mmCIF file of C-alpha atoms in Angstrom:
data_model
loop_
_atom_site.group_PDB
_atom_site.id
_atom_site.type_symbol
_atom_site.label_atom_id
_atom_site.label_comp_id
_atom_site.label_asym_id
_atom_site.label_seq_id
_atom_site.Cartn_x
_atom_site.Cartn_y
_atom_site.Cartn_z
ATOM 1 C CA MET A 30 9.980 -24.281 -6.222
ATOM 2 C CA LEU A 31 7.922 -24.950 -9.346
ATOM 3 C CA GLU A 32 6.342 -22.420 -11.667
ATOM 4 C CA ARG A 33 3.557 -23.203 -14.120
ATOM 5 C CA LYS A 34 1.985 -20.777 -16.566
ATOM 6 C CA VAL A 35 -1.730 -21.321 -17.219
ATOM 7 C CA VAL A 36 -4.394 -19.561 -19.274
ATOM 8 C CA ILE A 37 -8.046 -19.343 -18.279
ATOM 9 C CA VAL A 38 -9.943 -21.184 -21.029
ATOM 10 C CA ASN A 39 -13.546 -21.478 -19.852
ATOM 11 C CA ASN A 40 -16.074 -18.759 -20.786
ATOM 12 C CA ALA A 41 -17.107 -17.741 -17.285
ATOM 13 C CA GLY A 42 -13.538 -17.160 -16.101
ATOM 14 C CA LEU A 43 -12.256 -17.955 -12.630
ATOM 15 C CA HIS A 44 -15.534 -17.530 -10.754
ATOM 16 C CA THR A 45 -16.575 -18.631 -7.270
ATOM 17 C CA ARG A 46 -17.052 -22.368 -7.830
ATOM 18 C CA PRO A 47 -13.664 -23.043 -9.444
ATOM 19 C CA ALA A 48 -12.032 -20.684 -6.934
ATOM 20 C CA ALA A 49 -13.417 -22.808 -4.093
ATOM 21 C CA THR A 50 -12.247 -26.008 -5.816
ATOM 22 C CA ILE A 51 -8.730 -24.629 -6.335
ATOM 23 C CA VAL A 52 -8.490 -23.689 -2.680
ATOM 24 C CA LYS A 53 -9.729 -27.134 -1.676
ATOM 25 C CA LEU A 54 -7.240 -28.877 -3.941
ATOM 26 C CA ALA A 55 -4.377 -26.705 -2.665
ATOM 27 C CA ALA A 56 -5.297 -27.314 0.968
ATOM 28 C CA LYS A 57 -4.654 -31.054 0.509
ATOM 29 C CA TYR A 58 -0.954 -30.398 0.008
ATOM 30 C CA LYS A 59 1.646 -29.216 2.446
ATOM 31 C CA SER A 60 3.384 -27.070 -0.193
ATOM 32 C CA GLU A 61 2.761 -23.359 -0.309
ATOM 33 C CA PHE A 62 0.827 -22.237 -3.354
ATOM 34 C CA PHE A 63 0.821 -18.739 -4.812
ATOM 35 C CA ILE A 64 -0.781 -17.253 -7.915
ATOM 36 C CA ASN A 65 0.625 -14.238 -9.755
ATOM 37 C CA LYS A 66 -1.392 -12.101 -12.119
ATOM 38 C CA ASP A 67 -0.444 -8.625 -13.354
ATOM 39 C CA GLY A 68 1.874 -8.087 -10.411
ATOM 40 C CA LEU A 69 -0.732 -9.200 -7.887
ATOM 41 C CA ASN A 70 0.647 -12.034 -5.801
ATOM 42 C CA ILE A 71 -1.944 -13.924 -3.784
ATOM 43 C CA ASN A 72 -2.036 -17.016 -1.622
ATOM 44 C CA GLY A 73 -3.734 -19.805 -3.566
ATOM 45 C CA LYS A 74 -4.959 -21.436 -0.369
ATOM 46 C CA SER A 75 -7.270 -18.551 0.414
ATOM 47 C CA ILE A 76 -10.623 -18.199 -1.320
ATOM 48 C CA ILE A 77 -10.690 -14.391 -0.985
ATOM 49 C CA GLY A 78 -7.224 -14.263 -2.512
ATOM 50 C CA VAL A 79 -8.178 -16.360 -5.534
ATOM 51 C CA MET A 80 -11.362 -14.334 -6.050
ATOM 52 C CA THR A 81 -9.348 -11.102 -5.861
ATOM 53 C CA LEU A 82 -7.627 -12.093 -9.099
ATOM 54 C CA ALA A 83 -10.924 -11.686 -10.998
ATOM 55 C CA ALA A 84 -9.284 -13.660 -13.796
ATOM 56 C CA GLU A 85 -11.423 -13.506 -16.943
ATOM 57 C CA LYS A 86 -11.247 -15.790 -19.977
ATOM 58 C CA GLY A 87 -7.907 -15.482 -21.732
ATOM 59 C CA SER A 88 -5.944 -14.089 -18.796
ATOM 60 C CA GLU A 89 -2.574 -15.591 -17.980
ATOM 61 C CA LEU A 90 -1.671 -16.722 -14.477
ATOM 62 C CA MET A 91 1.605 -17.902 -13.021
ATOM 63 C CA LEU A 92 1.193 -20.671 -10.454
ATOM 64 C CA VAL A 93 3.988 -21.083 -7.947
ATOM 65 C CA PHE A 94 4.349 -24.213 -5.791
ATOM 66 C CA ASP A 95 6.886 -24.522 -3.031
ATOM 67 C CA GLY A 96 7.296 -27.419 -0.621
ATOM 68 C CA GLU A 97 7.884 -31.134 -0.219
ATOM 69 C CA ASP A 98 4.907 -32.265 -2.315
ATOM 70 C CA GLU A 99 5.122 -29.503 -4.929
ATOM 71 C CA ASN A 100 5.234 -31.942 -7.865
ATOM 72 C CA GLU A 101 1.928 -33.593 -7.013
ATOM 73 C CA ALA A 102 0.301 -30.259 -6.184
ATOM 74 C CA ALA A 103 1.481 -28.684 -9.444
ATOM 75 C CA GLU A 104 0.261 -31.679 -11.442
ATOM 76 C CA GLU A 105 -3.244 -31.742 -10.009
ATOM 77 C CA ILE A 106 -3.878 -27.990 -9.905
ATOM 78 C CA THR A 107 -2.397 -27.235 -13.337
ATOM 79 C CA ASN A 108 -4.569 -30.002 -14.796
ATOM 80 C CA TYR A 109 -7.650 -28.484 -13.237
ATOM 81 C CA PHE A 110 -6.857 -25.127 -14.890
ATOM 82 C CA ASN A 111 -6.156 -26.759 -18.239
ATOM 83 C CA ARG A 112 -9.437 -28.675 -18.122
ATOM 84 C CA GLY A 113 -11.209 -25.287 -17.965
ATOM 85 C CA PHE A 114 -12.434 -26.128 -14.471
ATOM 86 C CA ASP A 115 -14.443 -28.986 -16.052
ATOM 87 C CA GLU A 116 -16.735 -26.453 -17.705
ATOM 88 C CA LEU A 117 -15.677 -26.950 -21.330
ATOM 89 C CA MET B 8 7.817 -14.096 6.041
ATOM 90 C CA LYS B 9 8.826 -14.423 2.425
ATOM 91 C CA LEU B 10 8.338 -11.739 -0.158
ATOM 92 C CA ASP B 11 9.192 -11.812 -3.802
ATOM 93 C CA ASP B 12 10.755 -8.745 -5.413
ATOM 94 C CA LYS B 13 9.047 -9.671 -8.659
ATOM 95 C CA THR B 14 5.691 -8.827 -7.158
ATOM 96 C CA ILE B 15 6.451 -5.155 -6.679
ATOM 97 C CA ILE B 16 4.123 -3.233 -8.954
ATOM 98 C CA LYS B 17 5.177 0.168 -10.205
ATOM 99 C CA LYS B 18 3.312 2.228 -12.756
ATOM 100 C CA GLU B 19 5.499 3.446 -15.597
ATOM 101 C CA SER B 20 3.080 6.046 -16.848
ATOM 102 C CA ILE B 21 -0.463 7.324 -16.630
ATOM 103 C CA THR B 22 -2.431 8.921 -19.441
ATOM 104 C CA VAL B 23 -3.527 12.541 -19.354
ATOM 105 C CA ASP B 24 -7.085 11.234 -19.597
ATOM 106 C CA PHE B 25 -6.643 9.218 -16.386
ATOM 107 C CA PHE B 26 -4.988 12.172 -14.684
ATOM 108 C CA TYR B 27 -7.754 14.612 -15.662
ATOM 109 C CA LYS B 28 -10.630 12.282 -14.707
ATOM 110 C CA ASN B 29 -9.098 11.559 -11.304
ATOM 111 C CA VAL B 30 -8.164 15.053 -10.238
ATOM 112 C CA LYS B 31 -10.528 17.447 -12.026
ATOM 113 C CA ASP B 32 -12.923 17.697 -9.080
ATOM 114 C CA ARG B 33 -10.295 17.585 -6.379
ATOM 115 C CA PHE B 34 -8.088 20.283 -7.911
ATOM 116 C CA LYS B 35 -10.965 22.177 -9.585
ATOM 117 C CA LEU B 36 -9.498 21.819 -13.070
ATOM 118 C CA THR B 37 -11.230 23.310 -16.108
ATOM 119 C CA LEU B 38 -10.442 22.176 -19.624
ATOM 120 C CA PHE B 39 -9.453 24.854 -22.179
ATOM 121 C CA THR B 40 -8.666 22.629 -25.146
ATOM 122 C CA ASP B 41 -10.258 19.663 -26.902
ATOM 123 C CA GLU B 42 -9.455 16.105 -25.771
ATOM 124 C CA SER B 43 -7.097 15.277 -28.635
ATOM 125 C CA GLY B 44 -4.083 15.340 -26.322
ATOM 126 C CA PHE B 45 -5.637 13.023 -23.740
ATOM 127 C CA SER B 46 -3.841 9.921 -24.967
ATOM 128 C CA ARG B 47 -0.443 11.418 -24.110
ATOM 129 C CA ASN B 48 1.415 9.759 -21.239
ATOM 130 C CA ILE B 49 2.796 11.250 -18.057
ATOM 131 C CA TYR B 50 6.041 9.465 -17.165
ATOM 132 C CA ASP B 51 7.468 11.889 -14.651
ATOM 133 C CA GLN B 52 6.108 12.629 -11.191
ATOM 134 C CA ASN B 53 7.885 15.986 -11.037
ATOM 135 C CA LEU B 54 6.437 19.213 -12.366
ATOM 136 C CA HIS B 55 8.104 21.952 -14.337
ATOM 137 C CA ARG B 56 7.691 25.723 -14.702
ATOM 138 C CA PRO B 57 8.860 26.600 -18.193
ATOM 139 C CA GLY B 58 10.064 30.130 -17.424
ATOM 140 C CA LEU B 59 13.484 29.766 -19.043
ATOM 141 C CA ALA B 60 12.130 27.737 -21.951
ATOM 142 C CA LEU B 61 9.716 30.570 -22.762
ATOM 143 C CA ALA B 62 12.632 32.992 -22.694
ATOM 144 C CA GLY B 63 14.269 30.872 -25.380
ATOM 145 C CA PHE B 64 16.578 28.570 -23.416
ATOM 146 C CA VAL B 65 15.339 25.104 -24.321
ATOM 147 C CA GLU B 66 18.444 23.098 -23.538
ATOM 148 C CA LEU B 67 17.697 21.037 -20.439
ATOM 149 C CA PHE B 68 13.992 21.789 -20.900
ATOM 150 C CA SER B 69 12.182 19.154 -18.798
ATOM 151 C CA TYR B 70 9.454 18.672 -21.381
ATOM 152 C CA THR B 71 8.466 15.202 -20.117
ATOM 153 C CA ARG B 72 6.939 16.809 -17.048
ATOM 154 C CA ILE B 73 3.581 18.492 -16.654
ATOM 155 C CA GLN B 74 4.163 22.182 -17.399
ATOM 156 C CA ILE B 75 2.864 24.684 -14.863
ATOM 157 C CA PHE B 76 2.132 28.205 -16.116
ATOM 158 C CA GLY B 77 1.876 30.498 -13.096
ATOM 159 C CA ASN B 78 1.666 34.258 -12.808
ATOM 160 C CA THR B 79 5.309 34.722 -13.875
ATOM 161 C CA GLU B 80 4.905 32.779 -17.131
ATOM 162 C CA MET B 81 1.594 34.452 -17.990
ATOM 163 C CA LYS B 82 2.912 37.960 -17.228
ATOM 164 C CA TYR B 83 5.947 37.264 -19.389
ATOM 165 C CA LEU B 84 3.748 36.091 -22.279
ATOM 166 C CA ASN B 85 1.489 39.100 -21.776
ATOM 167 C CA GLN B 86 4.235 41.632 -22.415
ATOM 168 C CA LEU B 87 5.119 39.987 -25.746
ATOM 169 C CA THR B 88 3.357 40.964 -28.965
ATOM 170 C CA GLN B 89 0.830 38.481 -30.275
ATOM 171 C CA GLU B 90 3.262 37.396 -32.968
ATOM 172 C CA GLU B 91 6.185 36.885 -30.595
ATOM 173 C CA ARG B 92 3.891 35.014 -28.230
ATOM 174 C CA ALA B 93 2.796 32.587 -30.939
ATOM 175 C CA ARG B 94 6.419 32.025 -31.989
ATOM 176 C CA THR B 95 7.520 31.404 -28.384
ATOM 177 C CA LEU B 96 4.701 28.959 -27.674
ATOM 178 C CA ARG B 97 5.137 27.161 -30.997
ATOM 179 C CA LYS B 98 8.778 26.580 -30.054
ATOM 180 C CA ILE B 99 8.003 24.803 -26.791
ATOM 181 C CA PHE B 100 4.812 23.070 -27.975
ATOM 182 C CA GLN B 101 6.954 21.141 -30.458
ATOM 183 C CA PHE B 102 8.278 19.142 -27.528
ATOM 184 C CA ASP B 103 6.407 16.077 -26.330
ATOM 185 C CA ILE B 104 4.763 17.812 -23.375
ATOM 186 C CA PRO B 105 2.188 15.686 -21.489
ATOM 187 C CA CYS B 106 -0.123 18.575 -20.571
ATOM 188 C CA ILE B 107 -0.223 22.148 -19.328
ATOM 189 C CA ILE B 108 -1.853 23.606 -16.220
ATOM 190 C CA LEU B 109 -2.503 27.315 -15.748
ATOM 191 C CA THR B 110 -2.673 28.244 -12.071
ATOM 192 C CA ASP B 111 -4.093 31.122 -10.037
ATOM 193 C CA GLY B 112 -7.137 31.506 -12.293
ATOM 194 C CA ASN B 113 -5.042 32.654 -15.268
ATOM 195 C CA GLU B 114 -6.912 32.585 -18.572
ATOM 196 C CA PRO B 115 -5.051 31.425 -21.690
ATOM 197 C CA PHE B 116 -4.531 33.726 -24.683
ATOM 198 C CA PRO B 117 -6.740 32.767 -27.670
ATOM 199 C CA GLU B 118 -3.696 31.808 -29.778
ATOM 200 C CA MET B 119 -2.424 29.662 -26.883
ATOM 201 C CA ILE B 120 -5.601 27.557 -27.042
ATOM 202 C CA SER B 121 -5.506 27.173 -30.833
ATOM 203 C CA LEU B 122 -1.809 26.253 -30.743
ATOM 204 C CA ALA B 123 -2.385 23.688 -27.970
ATOM 205 C CA ASN B 124 -5.164 22.152 -30.084
ATOM 206 C CA GLU B 125 -2.937 22.201 -33.159
ATOM 207 C CA PHE B 126 -0.171 20.327 -31.322
ATOM 208 C CA HIS B 127 -2.659 18.104 -29.447
ATOM 209 C CA ILE B 128 -1.615 19.142 -25.962
ATOM 210 C CA GLY B 129 -4.263 19.205 -23.244
ATOM 211 C CA MET B 130 -4.445 22.495 -21.318
ATOM 212 C CA PHE B 131 -6.184 22.943 -17.992
ATOM 213 C CA GLY B 132 -6.800 25.826 -15.639
ATOM 214 C CA SER B 133 -7.044 25.922 -11.861
ATOM 215 C CA THR B 134 -7.962 28.652 -9.414
ATOM 216 C CA PHE B 135 -5.437 27.309 -6.887
ATOM 217 C CA THR B 136 -2.174 29.156 -6.369
ATOM 218 C CA THR B 137 0.916 27.714 -8.013
ATOM 219 C CA THR B 138 2.436 26.578 -4.708
ATOM 220 C CA LYS B 139 -0.723 24.789 -3.639
ATOM 221 C CA LEU B 140 -1.355 23.161 -7.012
ATOM 222 C CA VAL B 141 2.258 22.023 -7.355
ATOM 223 C CA TYR B 142 1.993 20.409 -3.932
ATOM 224 C CA LEU B 143 -1.334 18.707 -4.695
ATOM 225 C CA VAL B 144 -0.440 17.441 -8.167
ATOM 226 C CA GLY B 145 3.001 16.353 -6.909
ATOM 227 C CA ASP B 146 1.393 14.366 -4.109
ATOM 228 C CA PHE B 147 -1.091 12.750 -6.509
ATOM 229 C CA LEU B 148 1.639 11.752 -8.968
ATOM 230 C CA ASP B 149 3.855 10.566 -6.134
ATOM 231 C CA ASP B 150 1.078 8.187 -5.077
ATOM 232 C CA GLN B 151 0.389 7.035 -8.644
ATOM 233 C CA PHE B 152 4.034 6.228 -9.325
ATOM 234 C CA ALA B 153 4.727 4.785 -5.873
ATOM 235 C CA PRO B 154 5.902 1.173 -5.715
ATOM 236 C CA ARG B 155 3.283 -1.204 -4.305
ATOM 237 C CA ILE B 156 3.279 -4.801 -3.261
ATOM 238 C CA SER B 157 0.529 -7.251 -2.411
ATOM 239 C CA VAL B 158 0.954 -9.062 0.888
ATOM 240 C CA HIS B 159 -0.961 -12.038 2.238
ATOM 241 C CA GLY B 160 -2.217 -11.315 5.736
ATOM 242 C CA SER B 161 -4.762 -9.442 7.851
ATOM 243 C CA PHE B 162 -4.481 -5.724 8.407
ATOM 244 C CA VAL B 163 -6.181 -4.179 11.441
ATOM 245 C CA ASP B 164 -6.159 -0.778 13.112
ATOM 246 C CA VAL B 165 -5.570 -1.611 16.802
ATOM 247 C CA TYR B 166 -5.911 1.473 19.032
ATOM 248 C CA GLY B 167 -4.918 3.563 16.033
ATOM 249 C CA VAL B 168 -1.820 1.507 15.235
ATOM 250 C CA GLY B 169 -1.747 -0.241 11.850
ATOM 251 C CA MET B 170 -0.949 -3.875 12.586
ATOM 252 C CA LEU B 171 -0.347 -6.417 9.851
ATOM 253 C CA PHE B 172 -0.692 -10.104 10.762
ATOM 254 C CA VAL B 173 1.190 -12.491 8.538
ATOM 255 C CA GLY B 174 1.868 -16.207 8.716
ATOM 256 C CA LYS B 175 1.074 -19.471 7.023
ATOM 257 C CA SER B 176 -2.363 -20.276 5.654
ATOM 258 C CA GLY B 177 -4.747 -21.516 8.310
ATOM 259 C CA ILE B 178 -2.747 -20.301 11.305
ATOM 260 C CA GLY B 179 -5.604 -18.017 12.316
ATOM 261 C CA LYS B 180 -4.829 -14.534 11.019
ATOM 262 C CA SER B 181 -8.430 -13.891 10.005
ATOM 263 C CA GLU B 182 -9.698 -15.205 13.329
ATOM 264 C CA VAL B 183 -7.421 -12.792 15.215
ATOM 265 C CA ALA B 184 -8.648 -9.963 12.981
ATOM 266 C CA LEU B 185 -12.264 -10.939 13.644
ATOM 267 C CA ASP B 186 -11.642 -11.116 17.379
ATOM 268 C CA LEU B 187 -10.062 -7.658 17.297
ATOM 269 C CA VAL B 188 -13.021 -6.272 15.338
ATOM 270 C CA GLU B 189 -15.357 -7.765 17.951
ATOM 271 C CA ARG B 190 -13.393 -5.881 20.611
ATOM 272 C CA GLY B 191 -13.905 -2.581 18.838
ATOM 273 C CA HIS B 192 -10.882 -2.367 16.555
ATOM 274 C CA ARG B 193 -11.129 -1.703 12.846
ATOM 275 C CA LEU B 194 -10.434 -3.984 9.922
ATOM 276 C CA VAL B 195 -8.586 -2.457 6.975
ATOM 277 C CA ALA B 196 -8.356 -5.578 4.814
ATOM 278 C CA ASP B 197 -8.108 -9.313 5.058
ATOM 279 C CA ASP B 198 -6.182 -11.751 2.896
ATOM 280 C CA VAL B 199 -4.870 -9.482 0.135
ATOM 281 C CA ILE B 200 -3.317 -6.234 1.357
ATOM 282 C CA ILE B 201 -1.929 -3.724 -1.111
ATOM 283 C CA VAL B 202 0.959 -1.889 0.550
ATOM 284 C CA THR B 203 2.009 1.387 -1.080
ATOM 285 C CA LYS B 204 5.076 3.457 -0.327
ATOM 286 C CA LYS B 205 4.212 7.039 0.471
ATOM 287 C CA GLY B 206 6.985 9.597 0.591
ATOM 288 C CA GLU B 207 10.309 8.341 1.891
ATOM 289 C CA ASN B 208 9.408 6.443 5.043
ATOM 290 C CA ILE B 209 5.696 5.726 5.171
ATOM 291 C CA LEU B 210 3.868 2.598 4.066
ATOM 292 C CA MET B 211 0.118 2.717 3.555
ATOM 293 C CA GLY B 212 -2.037 -0.407 3.370
ATOM 294 C CA SER B 213 -5.493 -0.964 1.958
ATOM 295 C CA GLY B 214 -7.631 -3.746 0.562
ATOM 296 C CA THR B 215 -8.507 -4.345 -3.067
ATOM 297 C CA GLU B 216 -11.424 -2.713 -4.870
ATOM 298 C CA LEU B 217 -13.190 -6.048 -5.412
ATOM 299 C CA VAL B 218 -12.887 -7.646 -2.014
ATOM 300 C CA LYS B 219 -12.858 -4.646 0.356
ATOM 301 C CA HIS B 220 -13.995 -5.838 3.789
ATOM 302 C CA PHE B 221 -15.038 -9.357 2.977
ATOM 303 C CA MET B 222 -13.195 -12.122 4.760
ATOM 304 C CA GLU B 223 -13.184 -15.870 4.905
ATOM 305 C CA VAL B 224 -13.590 -17.673 8.184
ATOM 306 C CA ARG B 225 -12.731 -21.350 7.977
ATOM 307 C CA GLY B 226 -15.797 -23.438 8.608
ATOM 308 C CA ILE B 227 -18.242 -20.601 7.960
ATOM 309 C CA GLY B 228 -17.248 -19.249 4.586
ATOM 310 C CA ILE B 229 -17.294 -15.672 3.379
ATOM 311 C CA ILE B 230 -18.581 -12.895 5.616
ATOM 312 C CA ASP B 231 -18.879 -9.144 5.063
ATOM 313 C CA VAL B 232 -17.440 -7.359 8.074
ATOM 314 C CA LYS B 233 -18.919 -3.985 7.100
ATOM 315 C CA SER B 234 -22.491 -5.294 6.914
ATOM 316 C CA MET B 235 -22.111 -7.481 9.973
ATOM 317 C CA PHE B 236 -20.352 -5.142 12.402
ATOM 318 C CA GLY B 237 -21.157 -1.790 10.858
ATOM 319 C CA VAL B 238 -19.084 1.101 9.725
ATOM 320 C CA ARG B 239 -17.250 1.401 13.042
ATOM 321 C CA ALA B 240 -15.537 -1.914 12.341
ATOM 322 C CA ILE B 241 -13.768 -0.906 9.147
ATOM 323 C CA ARG B 242 -11.516 1.655 7.584
ATOM 324 C CA PHE B 243 -10.276 2.129 4.022
ATOM 325 C CA GLN B 244 -6.579 2.727 4.570
ATOM 326 C CA LYS B 245 -4.062 2.821 7.376
ATOM 327 C CA ARG B 246 -0.399 3.485 7.827
ATOM 328 C CA LEU B 247 1.458 0.212 8.374
ATOM 329 C CA GLU B 248 3.317 0.433 11.680
ATOM 330 C CA ILE B 249 3.872 -3.086 13.030
ATOM 331 C CA ILE B 250 4.189 -6.484 11.387
ATOM 332 C CA VAL B 251 3.238 -9.461 13.564
ATOM 333 C CA GLU B 252 4.120 -12.894 12.286
ATOM 334 C CA LEU B 253 2.127 -15.733 13.802
ATOM 335 C CA GLU B 254 3.797 -19.122 13.854
ATOM 336 C CA VAL B 255 3.397 -22.446 15.580
ATOM 337 C CA TRP B 256 5.731 -22.452 18.568
ATOM 338 C CA ASP B 257 9.112 -23.727 17.525
ATOM 339 C CA GLU B 258 11.709 -24.629 20.167
ATOM 340 C CA LYS B 259 14.543 -23.666 17.868
ATOM 341 C CA SER B 260 13.117 -20.303 16.921
ATOM 342 C CA HIS B 261 14.235 -17.201 18.802
ATOM 343 C CA TYR B 262 11.638 -15.098 20.570
ATOM 344 C CA THR B 263 12.476 -11.850 22.313
ATOM 345 C CA ARG B 264 12.186 -11.948 26.093
ATOM 346 C CA THR B 265 12.993 -8.402 27.125
ATOM 347 C CA GLY B 266 11.901 -6.406 24.098
ATOM 348 C CA LEU B 267 15.164 -4.454 24.248
ATOM 349 C CA ASP B 268 16.386 -5.693 20.887
ATOM 350 C CA GLU B 269 13.882 -4.546 18.330
ATOM 351 C CA GLU B 270 13.600 -6.515 15.122
ATOM 352 C CA VAL B 271 12.563 -4.896 11.870
ATOM 353 C CA PHE B 272 11.239 -6.185 8.581
ATOM 354 C CA SER B 273 12.187 -4.386 5.407
ATOM 355 C CA LEU B 274 9.266 -3.829 3.061
ATOM 356 C CA LEU B 275 9.773 -1.677 -0.060
ATOM 357 C CA ASP B 276 13.034 -0.495 1.536
ATOM 358 C CA ILE B 277 11.270 0.792 4.638
ATOM 359 C CA GLU B 278 11.990 -0.849 7.974
ATOM 360 C CA ILE B 279 8.905 -1.742 9.982
ATOM 361 C CA PRO B 280 8.993 -3.038 13.598
ATOM 362 C CA TYR B 281 8.534 -6.782 13.397
ATOM 363 C CA ILE B 282 7.383 -9.172 16.088
ATOM 364 C CA LYS B 283 7.381 -12.947 15.825
ATOM 365 C CA LEU B 284 4.608 -14.342 17.952
ATOM 366 C CA PRO B 285 4.521 -18.044 18.832
ATOM 367 C CA ILE B 286 1.094 -19.589 19.178
ATOM 368 C CA LEU B 287 0.695 -21.717 22.293
ATOM 369 C CA PRO B 288 -2.290 -23.269 24.040
ATOM 370 C CA GLY B 289 -3.945 -20.775 26.349
ATOM 371 C CA LYS B 290 -2.384 -17.820 24.639
ATOM 372 C CA ASN B 291 -4.819 -15.086 23.735
ATOM 373 C CA ILE B 292 -3.356 -13.526 20.601
ATOM 374 C CA THR B 293 -5.992 -10.799 20.538
ATOM 375 C CA VAL B 294 -5.100 -9.480 23.979
ATOM 376 C CA ILE B 295 -1.406 -9.760 23.169
ATOM 377 C CA SER B 296 -2.003 -7.779 19.970
ATOM 378 C CA GLU B 297 -3.625 -5.025 22.005
ATOM 379 C CA VAL B 298 -0.654 -5.051 24.363
ATOM 380 C CA ILE B 299 1.740 -4.835 21.411
ATOM 381 C CA SER B 300 -0.159 -1.823 20.146
ATOM 382 C CA LEU B 301 -0.272 -0.115 23.552
ATOM 383 C CA ASN B 302 3.421 -0.785 24.090
ATOM 384 C CA TYR B 303 4.160 0.725 20.683
ATOM 385 C CA LEU B 304 2.143 3.810 21.621
ATOM 386 C CA LEU B 305 3.908 4.062 24.996
ATOM 387 C CA LYS B 306 7.262 3.937 23.217
ATOM 388 C CA HIS B 307 6.033 6.531 20.756
ATOM 389 C CA TYR B 308 5.209 8.807 23.684
ATOM 390 C CA GLY B 309 8.622 8.220 25.200
ATOM 391 C CA TYR B 310 8.072 5.383 27.691
ATOM 392 C CA ASP B 311 9.878 2.131 26.976
ATOM 393 C CA SER B 312 8.908 -0.428 29.636
ATOM 394 C CA ALA B 313 11.890 -2.697 28.975
ATOM 395 C CA LYS B 314 14.317 0.196 29.233
ATOM 396 C CA VAL B 315 12.674 1.512 32.412
ATOM 397 C CA LEU B 316 13.057 -1.845 34.162
ATOM 398 C CA GLN B 317 16.609 -2.140 32.842
ATOM 399 C CA ARG B 318 17.414 1.255 34.369
ATOM 400 C CA ARG B 319 15.873 0.313 37.698
ATOM 401 C CA LEU B 320 17.977 -2.823 37.782
ATOM 402 C CA GLU B 321 21.114 -0.834 37.003
ATOM 403 C CA ASP B 322 20.314 1.687 39.758
ATOM 404 C CA ARG B 323 19.866 -1.102 42.230
ATOM 405 C CA LEU B 324 23.118 -2.767 41.220
ATOM 406 C CA ASN B 325 24.929 0.500 41.801
ATOM 407 C CA ARG B 326 23.601 0.884 45.337
ATOM 408 C CA LEU B 327 25.499 -1.324 47.758
ATOM 409 C CA ASN B 328 24.305 -3.200 50.857
ATOM 410 C CA VAL B 329 20.640 -2.916 50.249
ATOM 411 C CA ASP B 330 18.504 -5.569 51.783
ATOM 412 C CA ASP B 331 15.020 -4.690 50.637
ATOM 413 C CA LYS B 332 14.053 -7.381 48.212
ATOM 414 C CA ARG B 333 10.443 -6.913 49.183
ATOM 415 C CA PHE B 334 8.338 -4.192 47.622
ATOM 416 C CA VAL B 335 6.640 -3.503 50.969
ATOM 417 C CA ASP B 336 8.656 -2.941 54.170
ATOM 418 C CA TYR B 337 6.253 -4.230 56.751
ATOM 419 C CA PHE B 338 2.871 -5.963 56.355
ATOM 420 C CA GLU B 339 0.900 -4.083 58.929
ATOM 421 C CA HIS B 340 -2.574 -5.122 57.920
ATOM 422 C CA ASP B 341 -4.309 -5.791 54.648
ATOM 423 C CA PHE B 342 -4.172 -2.135 53.668
ATOM 424 C CA GLU B 343 -3.174 -0.953 50.207
#
């Protein structure tokens, strides 16, 4: 199991388009993917779940990857967060 | 199903401001003081009647609790002189009291209001009796301080039984929920379910404020169940009674055949009946879910199908030399 802490850096926050991209990226991997924020633990492979977070700019999220390809999944998804969902 | 203890959310405190705004209409509270004490925190879900503290015994005074002044306290204060009253109140107002509620329509003495303002303690009044108010406020605080956990799944009211479907992403939880809604059952929440412990042995589930009754169906996208199926298809909260885990059929996994041995899943220290359901071609999970619910209701009303058949078998084994394997003795014609 891998844990990665990320901060939302783009101005618009984690809105619908990046949420959909995250879910799409996560779906490529066999590993389970969860996101924790303020005690809310959601499944990162579900769009409703990711939108539930309503993560605004500056909020901290804990990404949890668990499974055979967790390294690759963590790498790609963490990068996407750190790039500010390509909106910077 | 895997759950992480770290994800249990539990409020440590609520502010008096939050308390007042949430309950003022429900409990018919009126405000006697200014709002200078509204930033104080309530840490304790229990309430306290300060009878002994007023009489001067302040050791073991539970000052961290909301203080309830009922008829006894007010009558006691009434028979004191104004000076004594001020001295008595000053003594207990020095403690870090979250707030004060006067019950039964009692009005505060003028010096009580000025002292409460001086010490920045919020004071409210209610027309409810002490017993009723203590029950209501206790229940509200119990809910506020209750441990909660967010669970990934679909939560549906099936024939009045709260059924939570869990399982891996993409196994079809939402589709089962949608199918059940189509058959007249009610969706509580999809995807993110907030489960709250109520009292000692009840779990309540609801959706989140943001998402409510929206759900995602793979291949279609996001749909709003309330707008699409109407108000009959949804409900806001439901007691969680059965957990059904959907999984791809696994030869090595154990599935119950008789239903005599009941499995449970422990959630927030409460054991909930738990059924592991393998998904196989030609298996209609929706109908099976309805059967699970009906069977649960039958058991609740005292009829356990598995036990009934077990008893019949035992009866038969005890009777010797019986040669009536057939249900019907003699096929006369095609009558019933």
